[in-house]
Each structure stands twice: as C-alpha cells, then as structure tokens.
CSV table of C-alpha atoms in Angstrom, one decimal:
chain,number,residue,atom,x,y,z
A,87,UNK,CA,125.2,77.7,93.0
A,88,UNK,CA,126.2,74.0,92.4
A,89,UNK,CA,125.7,73.0,96.0
A,90,UNK,CA,122.0,74.4,95.4
A,91,UNK,CA,121.9,72.4,91.8
A,92,UNK,CA,123.1,69.6,93.9
A,93,UNK,CA,121.0,69.3,96.9
A,94,UNK,CA,117.2,69.7,94.1
A,95,UNK,CA,118.3,66.6,93.6
A,96,UNK,CA,118.6,64.9,97.1
A,97,UNK,CA,114.9,63.9,98.3
A,98,UNK,CA,114.5,65.3,101.3
A,99,UNK,CA,116.1,68.9,100.3
A,100,UNK,CA,113.0,69.2,97.0
A,101,UNK,CA,110.2,68.8,100.3
A,102,UNK,CA,112.2,71.4,102.3
A,103,UNK,CA,112.3,73.6,98.7
A,104,UNK,CA,108.4,73.1,98.4
A,105,UNK,CA,107.8,73.8,102.4
A,106,UNK,CA,109.6,76.8,102.2
A,107,UNK,CA,108.1,77.4,98.1
A,108,UNK,CA,104.3,77.0,100.2
A,109,UNK,CA,106.0,79.6,103.3
A,110,UNK,CA,106.9,81.5,100.6
A,111,UNK,CA,103.7,81.7,98.7
A,112,UNK,CA,101.6,82.9,102.2
A,113,UNK,CA,103.3,85.3,103.4
A,114,UNK,CA,101.4,86.5,107.1
A,115,UNK,CA,98.4,89.1,106.8
A,116,UNK,CA,99.4,92.8,109.1
A,117,UNK,CA,96.0,92.5,110.5
A,118,UNK,CA,94.2,95.7,110.8
A,119,UNK,CA,95.0,96.5,114.5
A,120,UNK,CA,98.9,96.2,113.8
A,121,UNK,CA,98.6,98.1,110.6
A,122,UNK,CA,96.8,101.1,112.7
A,123,UNK,CA,99.4,100.5,115.6
A,124,UNK,CA,102.2,101.2,113.0
A,125,UNK,CA,99.8,104.1,112.0
A,126,UNK,CA,99.4,105.7,115.2
A,127,UNK,CA,102.3,105.6,116.1
A,128,UNK,CA,104.1,106.7,112.6
A,129,UNK,CA,102.1,110.2,112.8
A,130,UNK,CA,102.1,110.4,117.1
A,131,UNK,CA,106.3,110.7,115.5
A,132,UNK,CA,105.9,112.5,112.3
A,133,UNK,CA,104.2,115.3,114.7
A,134,UNK,CA,107.5,115.4,116.6
A,135,UNK,CA,109.2,116.5,113.3
A,136,UNK,CA,107.5,119.1,112.6
A,137,UNK,CA,108.4,122.6,113.4
A,138,UNK,CA,105.7,124.6,115.9
A,139,UNK,CA,103.6,126.7,114.8
A,140,UNK,CA,103.9,129.8,115.4
A,141,UNK,CA,101.0,131.0,118.6
A,142,UNK,CA,98.6,133.4,117.3
A,143,UNK,CA,98.3,137.0,119.5
A,144,UNK,CA,95.0,138.9,119.3
A,145,UNK,CA,96.2,142.7,119.2
A,146,UNK,CA,93.8,145.0,120.3
A,147,UNK,CA,93.3,148.4,118.1
A,148,UNK,CA,95.3,150.7,120.5
A,149,UNK,CA,98.1,147.6,120.3
A,150,UNK,CA,98.1,147.3,116.7
A,151,UNK,CA,98.1,151.0,115.3
A,152,UNK,CA,101.4,151.3,118.2
A,153,UNK,CA,103.2,148.6,116.2
A,154,UNK,CA,101.8,150.7,112.9
A,155,UNK,CA,103.1,153.5,114.4
A,156,UNK,CA,106.8,152.2,114.9
A,157,UNK,CA,106.1,150.6,118.3
A,158,UNK,CA,107.3,153.6,121.3
A,159,UNK,CA,110.3,154.4,119.5
A,160,UNK,CA,108.1,155.6,116.9
A,161,UNK,CA,105.3,157.3,119.1
A,162,UNK,CA,107.7,158.4,121.0
A,163,UNK,CA,109.6,160.8,117.8
A,164,UNK,CA,106.2,161.5,116.8
A,165,UNK,CA,104.8,163.5,120.1
A,166,UNK,CA,108.5,164.9,120.3
A,167,UNK,CA,108.2,166.3,117.0
A,168,UNK,CA,104.7,167.7,117.8
A,169,UNK,CA,105.6,169.6,120.9
A,170,UNK,CA,108.2,171.0,119.3
A,171,UNK,CA,106.3,172.3,116.1
A,172,UNK,CA,104.0,174.0,118.6
A,173,UNK,CA,106.8,175.7,120.7
A,174,UNK,CA,108.0,177.0,117.4
A,175,UNK,CA,104.7,178.0,117.2
A,176,UNK,CA,103.9,180.1,120.1
A,177,UNK,CA,107.7,181.4,120.4
A,178,UNK,CA,109.3,181.3,117.2
A,179,UNK,CA,112.6,181.9,116.8
A,180,UNK,CA,114.3,185.4,115.4
A,181,UNK,CA,114.6,184.3,111.8
A,182,UNK,CA,111.2,183.2,110.8
A,183,UNK,CA,108.3,185.3,110.6
A,184,UNK,CA,106.1,185.8,112.9
A,185,UNK,CA,103.1,184.1,112.4
A,186,UNK,CA,101.0,186.2,113.1
A,187,UNK,CA,102.2,188.9,111.1
A,188,UNK,CA,101.4,186.1,107.9
A,189,UNK,CA,97.5,185.1,108.6
A,190,UNK,CA,97.3,189.9,108.1
A,191,UNK,CA,96.0,190.4,112.1
A,192,UNK,CA,98.7,193.3,113.3
A,193,UNK,CA,98.3,193.7,117.2
A,194,UNK,CA,98.7,196.8,118.8
A,195,UNK,CA,98.3,197.9,122.3
A,196,UNK,CA,95.1,199.8,121.4
A,197,UNK,CA,92.4,197.1,122.8
A,198,UNK,CA,89.6,200.2,121.3
A,199,UNK,CA,89.8,202.6,119.5
A,200,UNK,CA,90.3,206.2,121.1
A,201,UNK,CA,91.9,204.4,124.7
A,202,UNK,CA,95.2,203.7,125.4
A,203,UNK,CA,96.0,201.1,127.1
A,204,UNK,CA,98.6,202.9,128.6
A,205,UNK,CA,97.2,205.7,130.0
A,206,UNK,CA,94.7,203.2,131.2
A,207,UNK,CA,97.0,201.4,133.7
A,208,UNK,CA,98.6,204.9,134.6
A,209,UNK,CA,95.3,206.5,135.6
A,210,UNK,CA,94.5,202.8,138.2
A,211,UNK,CA,98.2,203.3,139.5
A,212,UNK,CA,96.7,206.0,140.8
B,1495,UNK,CA,105.7,101.0,83.3
B,1496,UNK,CA,103.7,101.3,87.3
B,1497,UNK,CA,106.8,99.1,88.8
B,1498,UNK,CA,109.1,103.0,87.2
B,1499,UNK,CA,106.6,105.0,87.8
B,1500,UNK,CA,106.7,104.1,91.6
B,1501,UNK,CA,108.8,106.0,94.8
B,1502,UNK,CA,111.7,104.0,96.6
B,1503,UNK,CA,111.7,103.3,99.7
B,1504,UNK,CA,113.9,105.2,99.6
B,1505,UNK,CA,111.9,108.8,98.8
B,1506,UNK,CA,109.2,107.7,101.1
B,1507,UNK,CA,110.8,107.2,103.3
B,1508,UNK,CA,112.5,111.2,103.2
B,1509,UNK,CA,108.8,112.7,102.2
B,1510,UNK,CA,108.2,111.0,105.9
B,1511,UNK,CA,111.1,113.2,107.2
B,1512,UNK,CA,110.0,116.0,105.4
B,1513,UNK,CA,105.8,115.1,106.8
B,1514,UNK,CA,104.5,113.4,104.4
B,1515,UNK,CA,101.3,111.4,106.1
B,1516,UNK,CA,100.7,109.5,103.1
B,1517,UNK,CA,104.4,108.5,103.4
B,1518,UNK,CA,104.3,106.0,105.8
B,1519,UNK,CA,100.6,104.5,104.5
B,1520,UNK,CA,102.6,103.6,101.4
B,1521,UNK,CA,105.7,102.5,103.8
B,1522,UNK,CA,103.6,100.7,105.9
B,1523,UNK,CA,102.2,98.7,103.3
B,1524,UNK,CA,105.3,97.8,102.0
B,1525,UNK,CA,107.6,97.0,105.0
B,1526,UNK,CA,105.0,95.7,108.1
B,1527,UNK,CA,104.3,92.7,105.9
B,1528,UNK,CA,107.8,91.8,105.3
B,1529,UNK,CA,109.1,92.2,108.9
B,1530,UNK,CA,105.6,90.5,109.9
B,1531,UNK,CA,106.8,87.2,107.9
B,1532,UNK,CA,110.5,87.1,109.4
B,1533,UNK,CA,109.5,88.0,112.4
B,1534,UNK,CA,107.0,85.4,112.7
B,1535,UNK,CA,110.0,82.2,111.2
B,1536,UNK,CA,111.8,83.4,113.3
B,1537,UNK,CA,109.7,83.4,117.0
B,1538,UNK,CA,107.2,81.0,116.1
B,1539,UNK,CA,104.7,82.6,118.0
B,1540,UNK,CA,102.2,85.5,116.5
B,1541,UNK,CA,101.3,88.0,118.6
B,1542,UNK,CA,105.2,88.6,119.6
B,1543,UNK,CA,105.9,88.6,115.9
B,1544,UNK,CA,103.5,91.9,115.6
B,1545,UNK,CA,105.2,93.4,119.1
B,1546,UNK,CA,108.5,93.1,117.2
B,1547,UNK,CA,106.7,93.7,113.8
B,1548,UNK,CA,105.7,97.4,115.5
B,1549,UNK,CA,108.6,98.3,117.9
B,1550,UNK,CA,110.8,97.4,114.6
B,1551,UNK,CA,108.4,100.1,112.5
B,1552,UNK,CA,108.6,102.3,115.6
B,1553,UNK,CA,112.1,102.8,114.7
B,1554,UNK,CA,112.3,103.5,111.3
B,1555,UNK,CA,109.9,106.5,112.1
B,1556,UNK,CA,112.3,107.5,114.3
B,1557,UNK,CA,115.3,106.9,112.2
B,1558,UNK,CA,113.9,109.3,109.4
B,1559,UNK,CA,115.0,112.6,110.3
B,1560,UNK,CA,119.0,111.1,110.1
B,1561,UNK,CA,118.0,109.2,107.2
B,1562,UNK,CA,120.9,109.0,104.3
B,1563,UNK,CA,118.9,108.8,101.0
B,1564,UNK,CA,121.0,106.2,98.6
B,1565,UNK,CA,124.0,104.6,101.2
B,1566,UNK,CA,122.2,101.4,102.0
B,1567,UNK,CA,118.4,100.0,101.5
B,1568,UNK,CA,115.8,101.0,104.1
B,1569,UNK,CA,114.2,96.9,103.3
B,1570,UNK,CA,117.8,96.2,104.7
B,1571,UNK,CA,118.1,98.2,107.5
B,1572,UNK,CA,114.3,97.2,109.1
B,1573,UNK,CA,115.3,93.0,108.8
B,1574,UNK,CA,118.6,93.7,110.9
B,1575,UNK,CA,116.8,95.4,113.2
B,1576,UNK,CA,113.6,93.1,113.0
B,1577,UNK,CA,116.2,89.8,113.2
B,1578,UNK,CA,118.1,91.1,115.9
B,1579,UNK,CA,115.3,92.4,117.9
B,1580,UNK,CA,113.4,88.3,117.7
B,1581,UNK,CA,117.2,87.3,119.0
B,1582,UNK,CA,117.2,89.8,122.1
B,1583,UNK,CA,113.4,88.7,122.5
B,1584,UNK,CA,115.5,85.0,123.0
B,1585,UNK,CA,117.5,86.1,125.1
B,1586,UNK,CA,115.9,88.0,127.7
B,1587,UNK,CA,113.2,84.9,127.7
B,1588,UNK,CA,116.3,82.2,128.3
B,1589,UNK,CA,117.6,85.0,131.5
B,1590,UNK,CA,119.8,87.0,129.5
B,1591,UNK,CA,122.1,84.2,128.2
B,1592,UNK,CA,121.2,82.9,123.8
B,1593,UNK,CA,123.6,80.7,122.1
B,1594,UNK,CA,123.5,81.3,119.3
B,1595,UNK,CA,124.8,78.1,117.1
B,1596,UNK,CA,123.2,76.5,120.3
B,1597,UNK,CA,120.5,73.8,119.2
B,1598,UNK,CA,117.3,74.6,120.5
B,1599,UNK,CA,114.7,72.4,122.5
B,1600,UNK,CA,111.5,70.9,120.1
B,1601,UNK,CA,109.4,73.7,119.3
B,1602,UNK,CA,105.6,72.2,121.0
B,1603,UNK,CA,104.5,68.8,118.9
B,1604,UNK,CA,100.3,70.9,118.9
B,1605,UNK,CA,99.2,69.1,115.9
B,1606,UNK,CA,96.1,68.2,115.1
B,1607,UNK,CA,97.0,67.8,111.7
B,1608,UNK,CA,94.4,65.5,111.1
B,1609,UNK,CA,91.9,67.8,111.0
B,1610,UNK,CA,93.9,71.0,108.9
B,1611,UNK,CA,94.7,71.1,105.4
B,1612,UNK,CA,97.4,70.1,103.8
B,1613,UNK,CA,98.6,73.4,103.2
B,1614,UNK,CA,98.2,74.4,106.6
B,1615,UNK,CA,100.1,71.5,108.0
B,1616,UNK,CA,102.7,71.6,105.9
B,1617,UNK,CA,103.2,75.3,106.7
B,1618,UNK,CA,102.8,74.1,110.5
B,1619,UNK,CA,105.3,71.7,109.4
B,1620,UNK,CA,107.8,73.8,108.4
B,1621,UNK,CA,108.3,76.2,111.5
B,1622,UNK,CA,108.1,73.9,113.5
B,1623,UNK,CA,111.3,72.3,111.2
B,1624,UNK,CA,113.0,75.8,111.2
B,1625,UNK,CA,112.2,76.6,115.4
B,1626,UNK,CA,114.8,73.3,115.4
B,1627,UNK,CA,117.7,75.6,113.7
B,1628,UNK,CA,119.9,77.5,115.2
B,1629,UNK,CA,119.1,81.2,115.1
B,1630,UNK,CA,121.8,82.1,112.9
B,1631,UNK,CA,120.7,79.4,110.5
B,1632,UNK,CA,117.3,80.3,111.1
B,1633,UNK,CA,117.6,84.1,110.3
B,1634,UNK,CA,120.3,82.7,107.1
B,1635,UNK,CA,117.2,80.4,105.8
B,1636,UNK,CA,113.9,82.5,106.5
B,1637,UNK,CA,116.3,85.6,104.7
B,1638,UNK,CA,117.3,83.6,101.6
B,1639,UNK,CA,114.6,81.6,100.9
B,1640,UNK,CA,111.6,83.1,102.2
B,1641,UNK,CA,111.8,86.4,101.5
B,1642,UNK,CA,114.7,85.6,98.7
B,1643,UNK,CA,117.0,88.4,99.5
B,1644,UNK,CA,120.6,87.7,98.0
B,1645,UNK,CA,124.3,86.2,99.4
B,1646,UNK,CA,125.6,90.0,100.7
B,1647,UNK,CA,122.3,92.0,101.1
B,1648,UNK,CA,121.3,88.9,104.5
B,1649,UNK,CA,126.2,89.3,105.2
B,1650,UNK,CA,125.5,93.2,105.9
B,1651,UNK,CA,121.8,92.4,107.5
B,1652,UNK,CA,124.0,88.7,110.0
B,1653,UNK,CA,127.1,91.0,110.3
B,1654,UNK,CA,128.7,88.3,108.2
B,1655,UNK,CA,130.8,87.6,105.1
B,1656,UNK,CA,129.0,85.8,102.2
B,1657,UNK,CA,129.9,82.8,102.6
B,1658,UNK,CA,129.1,82.6,106.1
B,1659,UNK,CA,126.2,83.4,105.1
B,1660,UNK,CA,126.5,80.0,102.3
B,1661,UNK,CA,127.3,77.9,105.2
B,1662,UNK,CA,124.2,79.0,107.4
B,1663,UNK,CA,122.2,78.3,104.4
B,1664,UNK,CA,123.9,75.3,103.5
B,1665,UNK,CA,122.8,74.0,106.9
B,1666,UNK,CA,119.9,75.0,107.3
B,1667,UNK,CA,118.6,73.8,104.7
B,1668,UNK,CA,121.0,69.5,106.0
B,1669,UNK,CA,118.8,70.4,109.5
B,1670,UNK,CA,115.3,71.1,107.8
B,1671,UNK,CA,115.6,67.9,105.9
B,1672,UNK,CA,116.7,66.2,109.2
B,1673,UNK,CA,113.9,67.6,111.0
B,1674,UNK,CA,111.2,66.8,108.3
B,1675,UNK,CA,112.8,63.1,107.8
B,1676,UNK,CA,109.8,60.8,108.2
B,1677,UNK,CA,107.2,63.1,107.1
B,1678,UNK,CA,107.2,63.2,103.7
B,1679,UNK,CA,103.8,61.0,103.3
B,1680,UNK,CA,102.2,62.8,106.4
B,1681,UNK,CA,102.9,66.1,104.4
B,1682,UNK,CA,101.7,64.3,101.0
B,1683,UNK,CA,104.8,63.9,98.9
B,1684,UNK,CA,105.4,61.1,96.8
B,1685,UNK,CA,108.0,60.2,95.2
B,1686,UNK,CA,108.2,60.1,91.5
C-alpha cells in the first residue's frame, strides 16, 4: 500500500492510474449474439444433467387388464381356481354334500313314471 | 436491501446444475462481461476475446454439477479459466511457445487518434500499452486495477504468492508509464 501512495506522487504513474480508471469505468458490453450463444450452450449442457424422461407407452385394453390382474401369473392362478371349482362341482369329494341334492332335485333311474329303465334295457338286449 | 437478497454465484450455479433455466441467464449477466473484459485486455482483440468468453462460460456450465459451494468463488474460478485460455491462445499463435515474461512486439499503431474521441483514445492508448507488457504483468495489472480483485484472489488465480502479485503489478505499472511516456498531452493530461 505504501508503494501505491508513492506511485501516485509520480506524474507518469498518476497518468497510468487515470487511464486505468477510465478503462474500469467503461467495461466492454457483451453483444446480444455472444449472450445468445452463451445461453444456448447453457441450455444444451443443462439438458444433459436432467434424467431421461420415461417413455410413455400406450397399452391396449387386454394388456391393461392383464396388468390389473397381476400379469401372467395372476391370470394363471385365476384360471386354475376356476377349473378347480368346475371340477369340484361336477365330481365333489365324498365329504362334501352333493350340490344337486342341495338344489332339492332328486335323481332316479326311472325316467318316466311306470317305466323301469332296467327293464327297458333288458328288453332291448333280447 | 436488494443486494442482500440476491443469490450468490455459488447458489446460482447449484440452481443451474439442478435444472433452473433462469440461473443460467443470471450467471451470464453477472460473469460474461467480466470474462470478456479480462479477455479483451489480455488479447487486445474483441473477436478472440468473445471466443474465449464463450469457451470459459461453456466450461463453467459443464463444471456446475461438480461445484463444491463455499470452497472457492465462482468468479475466481472463471478468471483463472479465462486468463489461462488467453495464455494458451497466445502460445498457439506463437507456434507452441510463449515466454510469459518476455516483452512482446509492440502493438500495431493503427491510430487515427485525431478523429477519435478522447476517451476512446485513452482506452486505445492503455490497450496498446498493455499489449507491450509481458503476459503475466498484463494479467496481474488487469485483475488488480481494472477488475479490482484483491491480491490474494489474484494470487490464487495466477498460482503464485501474494508478494509475487505485488511485484508483478508494480512492474506492470512502471511498464505502462514507460510505454505511455510522451503521450500525456495527446491524451489530454495536463500538469496541475
């Protein structure tokens, strides 16, 4: 700092200081073209920072339904359960009541009153 | 206080890295003129200075995600990049060699000063004198007396000690005085 005070006393360095002050007071103006180029660079670089957007996939109705039902495994389970239900309905295990009895319909070998099926069959065989 | 509410360069750079588009514009408005000013004083050529400014700002954008807020000033980092790019350019223009302390050829004396305004003549005279300084002296005096950075900041930018900065700026001012000797009347400086 002491050195700077000394330089101010020197006329030629005072002139230099005045010139430096002039330069300081008139900084260069950035042109519109340069500013636009800088901002374009910024946008380009900034785009590289952002995570890639997830692609939007369009699903048809069946694909959406499959997704809701849990995919292939879920649908497989549903089909298996459905088939098991039909099978149990047709041939229920012994410990379960006959569903036809539950409906109140009784089965008989007599198809029509007065006719015995066994007799009709034996007549045909003769 | 408006200035107290303005985000720091640090904060703006973090916002930029997080995708804030407005941050790029704010940073450019703040930093590009300073980068251009230094580059113009270092190179004495506006077209080259604009190329250097754009390149330095590009490096700033690319560096943004890795910036550690609070560890250094963004402007200091940018000044270092700008001045290094200027020195590299001068070195390439001289075929890969640049003696940083060598006295370069005097700048072309394309004047036409008679028809120029005095202010412009003074700026031109200063630029001509600056171009006659060795690169390191020019760098130091521009950063100290035109950009008004502190000596420790300049030391960080130039990678030297504070005393070396003081020495470089003192020699640079003496060099400018010598280069401008005899032009006092022409530039409108009168005794008294």
